[in-house]
Amino acid sequence: MSVIGKWALQGVVVFLFAWIATMAGQWSASVVRSTSSDRLAALGSVRLSTESVAASVNKKAQGGAMVVGALSESNE
């Protein structure tokens, strides 16, 4: 890789790290400005969404197990 290519790659990496640091700083500042009840509400909504995802995955897994069981019984 040429020297200019390495410099360009380093520039892109530095830019990405700077952008990530800026986003993390803005998020941190918004968390500090929010009240504790806002943070609890956000935590509750995350918990509810993860529970609903887990429930849907369990339903799909159970449905898949039933299909596999039905297929194995029909082959016998």
CSV table of C-alpha atoms in Angstrom, one decimal:
chain,number,residue,atom,x,y,z
A,1,MET,CA,0.0,0.0,0.0
A,2,SER,CA,1.4,3.4,-0.9
A,3,VAL,CA,2.2,6.1,1.7
A,4,ILE,CA,-0.8,8.2,0.5
A,5,GLY,CA,-3.1,5.2,0.8
A,6,LYS,CA,-1.9,4.6,4.4
A,7,TRP,CA,-2.4,8.3,5.3
A,8,ALA,CA,-5.9,8.2,3.8
A,9,LEU,CA,-6.8,5.1,5.7
A,10,GLN,CA,-5.5,6.6,8.9
A,11,GLY,CA,-7.5,9.8,8.2
A,12,VAL,CA,-10.7,7.8,7.8
A,13,VAL,CA,-10.0,5.8,11.0
A,14,VAL,CA,-9.3,9.0,13.0
A,15,PHE,CA,-12.5,10.6,11.6
A,16,LEU,CA,-14.6,7.6,12.6
A,17,PHE,CA,-13.2,7.6,16.1
A,18,ALA,CA,-13.8,11.3,16.4
A,19,TRP,CA,-17.4,10.8,15.2
A,20,ILE,CA,-18.0,8.0,17.7
A,21,ALA,CA,-16.6,10.1,20.5
A,22,THR,CA,-18.8,13.0,19.6
A,23,MET,CA,-21.9,10.7,19.5
A,24,ALA,CA,-21.0,9.2,22.9
A,25,GLY,CA,-20.5,12.6,24.4
A,26,GLN,CA,-23.8,13.8,23.1
A,27,TRP,CA,-25.5,10.7,24.5
A,28,SER,CA,-23.8,11.1,27.8
A,29,ALA,CA,-24.8,14.7,28.1
A,30,SER,CA,-28.4,13.9,27.3
A,31,VAL,CA,-28.4,11.2,30.0
A,32,VAL,CA,-27.0,13.6,32.5
A,33,ARG,CA,-29.6,16.2,31.7
A,34,SER,CA,-32.5,13.7,32.0
A,35,THR,CA,-34.2,13.0,35.3
A,36,SER,CA,-34.0,9.7,37.1
A,37,SER,CA,-37.6,8.9,36.1
A,38,ASP,CA,-36.7,9.5,32.4
A,39,ARG,CA,-33.9,7.0,32.8
A,40,LEU,CA,-36.2,4.5,34.5
A,41,ALA,CA,-38.8,4.9,31.8
A,42,ALA,CA,-36.2,4.3,29.1
A,43,LEU,CA,-34.9,1.2,31.0
A,44,GLY,CA,-38.5,-0.1,31.4
A,45,SER,CA,-39.1,0.3,27.6
A,46,VAL,CA,-35.9,-1.6,26.8
A,47,ARG,CA,-36.8,-4.4,29.2
A,48,LEU,CA,-40.3,-4.6,27.7
A,49,SER,CA,-39.0,-4.8,24.1
A,50,THR,CA,-36.4,-7.4,25.0
A,51,GLU,CA,-39.1,-9.5,26.8
A,52,SER,CA,-41.4,-9.3,23.8
A,53,VAL,CA,-38.5,-10.4,21.4
A,54,ALA,CA,-37.7,-13.3,23.7
A,55,ALA,CA,-41.4,-14.3,23.8
A,56,SER,CA,-41.6,-14.3,20.0
A,57,VAL,CA,-38.4,-16.2,19.7
A,58,ASN,CA,-39.7,-18.8,22.1
A,59,LYS,CA,-43.0,-19.1,20.2
A,60,LYS,CA,-41.1,-19.6,16.9
A,61,ALA,CA,-38.8,-22.2,18.5
A,62,GLN,CA,-41.8,-24.1,19.9
A,63,GLY,CA,-43.5,-24.0,16.6
A,64,GLY,CA,-40.4,-25.3,14.8
A,65,ALA,CA,-40.1,-28.1,17.3
A,66,MET,CA,-43.7,-29.1,16.7
A,67,VAL,CA,-43.1,-29.1,12.9
A,68,VAL,CA,-40.0,-31.3,13.3
A,69,GLY,CA,-41.9,-33.6,15.6
A,70,ALA,CA,-44.8,-33.9,13.2
A,71,LEU,CA,-42.4,-34.6,10.3
A,72,SER,CA,-40.5,-37.3,12.3
A,73,GLU,CA,-43.8,-39.0,13.2
A,74,SER,CA,-45.1,-39.0,9.6
A,75,ASN,CA,-41.9,-40.7,8.4
A,76,GLU,CA,-42.2,-43.6,10.8
